Short mmCIF file of C-alpha atoms and ligand atoms in Angstrom, two decimals:
data_model
loop_
_atom_site.label_atom_id
_atom_site.label_comp_id
_atom_site.label_asym_id
_atom_site.label_seq_id
_atom_site.Cartn_x
_atom_site.Cartn_y
_atom_site.Cartn_z
CA UNK L 14 0.00 0.00 0.00
CA UNK L 15 1.28 3.48 -0.87
CA UNK L 16 -0.41 6.32 0.96
CA UNK L 17 -0.20 9.84 -0.40
CA UNK L 18 1.21 12.47 1.91
CA UNK L 19 -2.19 14.12 2.27
CA UNK L 20 -4.32 14.33 5.39
CA UNK L 21 -6.36 11.31 4.17
CA UNK L 22 -3.24 9.23 3.50
CA UNK L 23 -1.70 10.13 6.85
CA UNK L 24 -4.98 9.36 8.69
CA UNK L 25 -5.16 5.88 7.14
CA UNK L 26 -1.52 5.22 8.00
CA UNK L 27 -2.16 6.47 11.56
CA UNK L 28 -5.04 4.02 11.92
CA UNK L 29 -2.81 1.15 10.78
CA UNK L 30 -0.12 2.23 13.25
CA UNK L 31 -2.62 2.38 16.13
CA UNK L 32 -3.71 -1.18 15.31
CA UNK L 33 -0.14 -2.40 15.77
CA UNK L 34 0.86 -2.57 12.10
CA UNK L 35 4.11 -1.42 10.51
CA UNK L 36 4.02 1.86 8.61
CA UNK L 37 6.98 3.25 6.69
CA UNK L 38 7.21 7.03 6.83
CA UNK L 39 9.31 9.75 5.25
CA UNK L 40 11.54 11.83 7.49
CA UNK L 41 14.10 14.47 6.53
CA UNK L 42 16.91 11.96 7.15
CA UNK L 43 15.85 8.59 5.65
CA UNK L 44 12.57 6.62 5.52
CA UNK L 45 11.69 5.01 8.84
CA UNK L 46 10.04 1.64 9.44
CA UNK L 47 7.60 2.74 12.10
CA UNK L 48 5.64 1.04 14.88
CA UNK L 49 3.78 2.28 17.94
CA UNK L 50 6.68 2.55 20.41
CA UNK L 51 4.43 1.64 23.34
CA UNK L 52 3.28 -1.64 21.74
CA UNK L 53 5.94 -4.35 22.28
CA UNK L 54 4.37 -6.73 19.72
CA UNK L 55 4.43 -4.06 17.02
CA UNK L 56 8.05 -3.23 17.89
CA UNK L 57 8.95 -6.94 17.75
CA UNK L 58 7.55 -6.99 14.19
CA UNK L 59 9.99 -4.18 13.23
CA UNK L 60 12.96 -6.29 14.37
CA UNK L 61 11.58 -9.31 12.48
CA UNK L 62 10.84 -7.45 9.24
CA UNK L 63 14.32 -5.89 9.14
CA UNK L 64 16.18 -8.91 10.43
CA UNK L 65 17.61 -6.45 12.94
CA UNK L 66 19.74 -7.92 15.75
CA UNK L 67 17.77 -7.75 19.01
CA UNK L 68 20.66 -5.93 20.71
CA UNK L 69 20.33 -2.86 18.46
CA UNK L 70 17.87 -0.36 20.01
CA UNK L 71 15.42 1.83 18.08
CA UNK L 72 14.97 5.59 18.01
CA UNK L 73 11.63 6.84 19.34
CA UNK L 74 10.19 9.74 17.34
CA UNK L 75 8.14 12.39 19.11
CA UNK L 76 6.16 15.34 17.74
CA UNK L 77 7.40 17.95 20.18
CA UNK L 78 10.32 18.47 22.56
CA UNK L 79 7.87 18.77 25.47
CA UNK L 80 7.17 15.01 25.08
CA UNK L 81 10.74 14.13 26.10
CA UNK L 82 9.67 14.01 29.75
CA UNK L 83 7.01 11.39 29.07
CA UNK L 84 9.55 8.86 27.88
CA UNK L 85 12.90 9.87 29.41
CA UNK L 86 14.61 11.91 32.12
CA UNK L 87 16.03 14.86 30.16
CA UNK L 88 18.93 16.87 31.57
CA UNK L 89 19.91 20.49 30.89
CA UNK L 90 21.88 19.54 27.77
CA UNK L 91 18.85 17.74 26.32
CA UNK L 92 16.71 20.85 26.67
CA UNK L 93 19.41 23.05 25.15
CA UNK L 94 20.00 20.73 22.19
CA UNK L 95 16.25 20.39 21.61
CA UNK L 96 15.88 24.17 21.61
CA UNK L 97 18.71 24.56 19.13
CA UNK L 98 18.21 21.61 16.76
CA UNK L 99 14.63 20.27 17.06
CA UNK L 100 12.67 19.59 15.06
CA UNK L 101 15.58 18.21 13.07
CA UNK L 102 18.08 15.43 12.34
CA UNK L 103 19.47 15.01 15.87
CA UNK L 104 18.84 12.09 18.26
CA UNK L 105 19.62 12.28 21.97
CA UNK L 106 20.12 9.32 24.29
CA UNK L 107 18.76 9.76 27.79
CA UNK L 108 17.87 7.59 30.80
CA UNK L 109 14.56 5.94 29.92
CA UNK L 110 11.26 5.89 31.77
CA UNK L 111 9.52 2.54 32.36
CA UNK L 112 6.72 3.42 29.92
CA UNK L 113 9.12 2.59 27.04
CA UNK L 114 9.07 -1.21 26.58
CA UNK L 115 12.48 -2.78 27.01
CA UNK L 116 12.36 -4.28 23.49
CA UNK L 117 12.58 -0.71 22.10
CA UNK L 118 15.82 -0.02 23.93
CA UNK L 119 17.17 -3.56 23.45
CA UNK L 120 17.19 -4.04 27.20
CA UNK L 121 19.25 -0.89 27.93
CA UNK L 122 18.04 1.54 30.57
CA UNK L 123 18.41 4.43 28.12
CA UNK L 124 16.28 5.54 25.18
CA UNK L 125 17.06 7.40 21.94
CA UNK L 126 14.64 10.27 21.19
CA UNK L 127 14.23 12.47 18.13
CA UNK L 128 11.74 15.08 17.03
CA UNK L 129 11.83 14.95 13.20
CA UNK L 130 11.47 18.06 11.05
CA UNK L 131 9.53 16.34 8.26
CA UNK L 132 5.92 17.60 8.42
CA UNK L 133 4.49 14.18 7.40
CA UNK L 134 6.38 12.38 10.18
CA UNK L 135 5.21 14.89 12.80
CA UNK L 136 1.62 14.80 11.51
CA UNK L 137 1.63 10.99 11.68
CA UNK L 138 2.81 11.07 15.31
CA UNK L 139 0.17 13.67 16.15
CA UNK L 140 -2.77 12.03 14.33
CA UNK L 141 -1.96 8.52 15.60
CA UNK L 142 -1.23 9.71 19.13
CA UNK L 143 1.68 7.23 19.17
CA UNK L 144 5.35 7.89 19.74
CA UNK L 145 6.89 6.07 16.76
CA UNK L 146 9.78 3.63 17.14
CA UNK L 147 11.42 3.70 13.74
CA UNK L 148 14.77 2.44 12.53
CA UNK L 149 15.81 3.14 8.97
CA UNK L 150 13.52 1.35 6.49
CA UNK L 151 15.96 -1.16 5.01
CA UNK L 152 16.83 -4.79 5.52
CA UNK L 153 19.38 -4.85 8.31
CA UNK L 154 22.92 -4.26 7.07
CA UNK L 155 21.86 -2.90 3.67
CA UNK L 156 21.86 0.75 2.51
CA UNK L 157 19.07 2.83 4.08
CA UNK L 158 15.94 3.68 2.09
CA UNK L 159 15.58 7.27 0.92
CA UNK L 160 12.53 6.88 -1.38
CA UNK L 161 9.19 5.05 -1.08
CA UNK L 162 10.39 2.77 -3.92
CA UNK L 163 13.46 1.72 -1.88
CA UNK L 164 11.14 0.83 1.03
CA UNK L 165 8.81 -1.25 -1.14
CA UNK L 166 11.79 -2.97 -2.73
CA UNK L 167 12.92 -4.18 0.71
CA UNK L 168 9.59 -4.85 2.43
CA UNK L 169 6.76 -5.26 -0.12
CA UNK L 170 3.90 -7.04 1.71
CA UNK L 171 5.72 -7.22 5.03
CA UNK L 172 4.41 -3.78 6.04
CA UNK L 173 0.93 -2.24 6.03
CA UNK L 174 2.22 0.46 3.70
CA UNK L 175 4.44 3.46 3.11
CA UNK L 176 3.55 7.14 3.01
CA UNK L 177 5.18 8.58 -0.10
CA UNK L 178 6.88 11.85 0.81
CA UNK L 179 9.30 11.86 -2.15
CA UNK L 180 13.08 11.57 -1.74
CA UNK L 181 14.54 12.49 1.67
CA UNK L 182 16.30 15.86 1.91
CA UNK L 183 19.29 14.84 4.05
CA UNK L 184 19.57 11.24 2.86
CA UNK L 185 21.70 10.24 5.89
CA UNK L 186 20.47 9.06 9.28
CA UNK L 187 20.32 11.45 12.23
CA UNK L 188 23.28 12.53 14.32
CA UNK L 189 23.21 10.51 17.57
CA UNK L 190 24.51 12.04 20.82
CA UNK L 191 24.63 10.21 24.13
CA UNK L 192 23.80 12.49 27.05
CA UNK L 193 24.24 9.74 29.65
CA UNK L 194 26.79 10.53 32.31
CA UNK L 195 28.94 13.63 32.58
CA UNK L 196 30.61 13.44 29.18
CA UNK L 197 28.36 13.77 26.09
CA UNK L 198 29.58 11.66 23.19
CA UNK L 199 28.70 11.79 19.52
CA UNK L 200 27.95 8.18 18.54
CA UNK L 201 26.92 8.71 14.93
CA UNK L 202 27.64 11.75 12.73
CA UNK L 203 24.87 13.26 10.61
CA UNK L 204 23.64 16.57 9.24
CA UNK L 205 23.92 18.23 12.64
CA UNK L 206 27.71 18.41 12.89
CA UNK L 207 30.03 18.03 15.92
CA UNK L 208 31.05 21.67 15.42
CA UNK L 209 27.41 22.80 15.72
CA UNK L 210 26.81 20.69 18.83
CA UNK L 211 29.97 22.08 20.46
CA UNK L 212 28.36 25.52 20.32
CA UNK L 213 26.01 24.10 22.98
CA UNK L 214 28.23 21.44 24.59
CA UNK L 215 31.89 22.48 24.24
CA UNK L 216 33.11 19.26 25.89
CA UNK L 217 31.47 16.94 23.28
CA UNK L 218 33.76 14.13 22.14
CA UNK L 219 33.37 11.90 19.09
CA UNK L 220 33.26 8.13 19.66
CA UNK L 221 36.31 6.37 18.24
CA UNK L 222 34.04 3.97 16.32
CA UNK L 223 32.83 6.84 14.09
CA UNK L 224 35.98 6.65 11.98
CA UNK L 225 37.80 3.54 13.19
CA UNK L 226 37.11 -0.14 13.35
CA UNK L 227 36.97 -1.21 16.99
CA UNK L 228 39.04 -4.08 18.28
CA UNK L 229 37.18 -7.13 19.61
CA UNK L 230 37.64 -6.20 23.27
CA UNK L 231 36.96 -2.45 22.99
CA UNK L 232 33.89 -1.02 24.71
CA UNK L 233 30.93 -0.53 22.41
CA UNK L 234 29.04 2.62 23.37
CA UNK L 235 26.22 2.10 20.90
CA UNK L 236 25.22 -1.35 19.67
CA UNK L 237 24.61 0.02 16.16
CA UNK L 238 28.31 0.83 15.85
CA UNK L 239 29.21 -2.84 16.08
CA UNK L 240 27.05 -4.13 13.24
CA UNK L 241 27.88 -4.29 9.55
CA UNK L 242 25.96 -1.55 7.82
CA UNK L 243 25.06 0.19 4.56
CA UNK L 244 26.81 -2.57 2.65
CA UNK L 245 26.20 -3.80 -0.91
CA UNK L 246 26.33 -7.59 -1.25
CA UNK L 247 29.57 -7.75 -3.19
CA UNK L 248 33.08 -6.75 -2.10
CA UNK L 249 33.27 -2.97 -1.77
CA UNK L 250 36.48 -0.95 -1.62
CA UNK L 251 36.86 2.76 -0.87
CA UNK L 252 39.60 4.79 -2.54
CA UNK L 253 40.53 8.16 -1.03
CA UNK L 254 42.30 10.48 -3.44
CA UNK L 255 41.94 12.05 -6.87
CA UNK L 256 39.87 10.40 -9.60
CA UNK L 257 43.07 9.99 -11.58
CA UNK L 258 44.81 8.07 -8.79
CA UNK L 259 41.68 6.02 -8.05
CA UNK L 260 41.41 5.03 -11.74
CA UNK L 261 45.08 4.07 -11.77
CA UNK L 262 44.63 1.92 -8.67
CA UNK L 263 41.62 0.17 -10.19
CA UNK L 264 43.42 -0.44 -13.49
CA UNK L 265 46.27 -2.18 -11.70
CA UNK L 266 44.15 -4.17 -9.23
CA UNK L 267 40.85 -5.09 -10.93
CA UNK L 268 42.03 -8.23 -12.63
CA UNK L 269 39.06 -10.56 -12.53
CA UNK L 270 35.33 -10.16 -13.14
CA UNK L 271 33.12 -7.17 -13.88
CA UNK L 272 33.24 -4.25 -11.48
CA UNK L 273 31.37 -1.01 -10.80
CA UNK L 274 32.58 2.45 -9.81
CA UNK L 275 30.91 5.10 -7.69
CA UNK L 276 32.57 8.45 -8.25
CA UNK L 277 32.03 12.19 -8.07
CA UNK L 278 29.97 14.15 -10.61
CA UNK L 279 31.99 15.31 -13.59
CA UNK L 280 34.75 12.70 -12.99
CA UNK L 281 33.08 9.74 -14.74
CA UNK L 282 35.39 9.97 -17.74
CA UNK L 283 38.42 8.92 -15.65
CA UNK L 284 36.90 5.49 -15.11
CA UNK L 285 36.14 2.56 -17.31
CA UNK L 286 33.79 0.07 -15.59
CA UNK L 287 30.78 -2.16 -16.20
CA UNK L 288 28.60 0.25 -14.28
CA UNK L 289 29.38 3.80 -13.15
CA UNK L 290 27.26 5.95 -10.89
CA UNK L 291 27.95 9.38 -9.42
CA UNK L 292 26.93 10.65 -5.98
CA UNK L 293 27.46 14.40 -6.09
CA UNK L 294 30.38 16.74 -6.64
CA UNK L 295 33.70 16.47 -4.81
CA UNK L 296 33.68 18.81 -1.80
CA UNK L 297 29.87 18.96 -1.51
CA UNK L 298 29.03 16.52 1.32
CA UNK L 299 25.39 17.63 1.68
CA UNK L 300 24.78 16.74 -1.97
CA UNK L 301 26.70 13.46 -1.55
CA UNK L 302 24.66 12.57 1.55
CA UNK L 303 21.40 13.08 -0.29
CA UNK L 304 22.42 10.75 -3.12
CA UNK L 305 24.64 8.22 -1.37
CA UNK L 306 22.18 5.44 -0.56
CA UNK L 307 20.38 5.63 -3.90
CA UNK L 308 23.76 5.22 -5.64
CA UNK L 309 24.77 2.29 -3.40
CA UNK L 310 21.42 0.60 -4.02
CA UNK L 311 21.76 1.11 -7.78
CA UNK L 312 25.17 -0.59 -7.74
CA UNK L 313 23.92 -3.37 -5.48
CA UNK L 314 21.52 -4.33 -8.32
CA UNK L 315 24.38 -4.66 -10.81
CA UNK L 316 25.88 -8.07 -11.50
CA UNK L 317 29.44 -7.17 -10.58
CA UNK L 318 32.10 -8.81 -8.44
CA UNK L 319 33.37 -5.64 -6.84
CA UNK L 320 32.44 -2.01 -6.23
CA UNK L 321 35.06 0.75 -6.00
CA UNK L 322 34.03 4.01 -4.35
CA UNK L 323 36.08 7.14 -4.88
CA UNK L 324 35.75 8.92 -1.51
CA UNK L 325 37.10 11.87 0.41
CA UNK L 326 37.66 12.57 4.12
CA UNK L 327 35.93 15.59 5.51
CA UNK L 328 34.61 17.31 8.56
CA UNK L 329 31.14 18.73 9.14
CA UNK L 330 28.61 16.79 7.06
CA UNK L 331 31.63 15.24 5.29
CA UNK L 332 32.32 13.22 8.46
CA UNK L 333 28.83 11.67 8.19
CA UNK L 334 29.33 10.73 4.53
CA UNK L 335 32.78 9.29 5.29
CA UNK L 336 31.38 7.31 8.25
CA UNK L 337 28.70 5.68 6.05
CA UNK L 338 31.19 4.88 3.29
CA UNK L 339 33.66 3.36 5.74
CA UNK L 340 30.95 0.94 6.88
CA UNK L 341 29.76 0.25 3.31
CA UNK L 342 33.32 -0.87 2.61
CA UNK L 343 33.66 -2.84 5.83
CA UNK L 344 36.54 -0.38 6.66
CA UNK L 345 38.47 -1.25 3.47
CA UNK L 346 39.34 2.36 2.69
CA UNK L 347 42.64 2.85 0.83
CA UNK L 348 44.54 6.09 0.23
CA UNK L 349 45.59 6.36 -3.40
P1 AMP X 401 18.76 3.36 12.98
O1 AMP X 401 17.45 3.68 13.59
O2 AMP X 401 18.81 2.05 12.30
O3 AMP X 401 19.22 4.46 12.09
O4 AMP X 401 19.80 3.26 14.17
C1 AMP X 401 19.66 3.93 15.41
C2 AMP X 401 21.02 4.10 16.03
O5 AMP X 401 20.89 4.63 17.37
C3 AMP X 401 21.76 2.78 16.15
O6 AMP X 401 23.13 3.01 15.87
C4 AMP X 401 21.55 2.41 17.61
O7 AMP X 401 22.54 1.54 18.10
C5 AMP X 401 21.57 3.78 18.28
N1 AMP X 401 20.84 3.76 19.55
C6 AMP X 401 19.50 3.73 19.72
N2 AMP X 401 19.19 3.70 21.04
C7 AMP X 401 20.37 3.70 21.72
C8 AMP X 401 20.71 3.67 23.10
N3 AMP X 401 19.79 3.61 24.06
N4 AMP X 401 22.03 3.69 23.42
C9 AMP X 401 22.98 3.75 22.46
N5 AMP X 401 22.71 3.78 21.13
C10 AMP X 401 21.42 3.76 20.76
MG1 MG X 402 19.82 1.87 10.06
#
């Protein structure tokens, strides 16, 4: 079922949600696979549909910052971040209240909360009267869905339906900040950058796992950081450097089987591959973020043995793009 993003469409989707069904919804980050966060059976269906490991908690979406207190114990930082960045692509982790079923938080005593900016998402929360537990709408481990078509491709009849809100504006999942304890930590980079958050919390640190593969015995601050993510099914290799150097590397290493290349706009002519897709111009991370998952999904459909991604390191939104690409490649990122 595809619902239009009109009041009628949203009302029907809200009804399905209230009955405990799964409803995919557009947000400004990526599409979410939503369930009533207060209904443990509905939330269990989200984990089943995605094949999501039970130890990876969900984000609960609320329509207004004032609802934080219903589900969590917000501290001063939470109020300040909400004032600055909500509604928007920022998730905060806070001590949870008992009203949130433990399946939502994967047994942790904390809960992730976000107030999305997308008007359809907020209207759905309001009309249904449900806080919505929603991970990204993709099969676990695969690239996130940023269009209604991506969602249907992954879930078809396994959900009640999707509200079509067109392509997502950010295209990357929300920034996640843990506000537990005395030292706030950025667990996942997104469109709200560490630099912006430091305007509110100067002491913010960035979790090591954002840009590095953790060793087996290192502490995992967020379960999501430990799982393979955003990955096409074939071997994927990131190449950091100029298009010229990346093309040279590929020419000397791609010996067997067809391969695909994901590169920057205007640099296609450097490469010769069985399938080439671009994901925005070099130096424009916001544009890259918006197109990243669509490009990865397009290449995942190709019958190739290997995907090479020409990438760049960056800060700001660039850190979020780099973080997703690192995981797409299973940390095989080579400087060329
Ligand atoms: P997703 O909804 O699939 O985009 O992922 C949500 C992210 O938030 C995952 O990386 C989770 O591990 C993380 N997360 C959600 N709740 C918590 C929590 N209580 N503590 C730490 N990380 C969390
Ligand atoms: Mg996800």
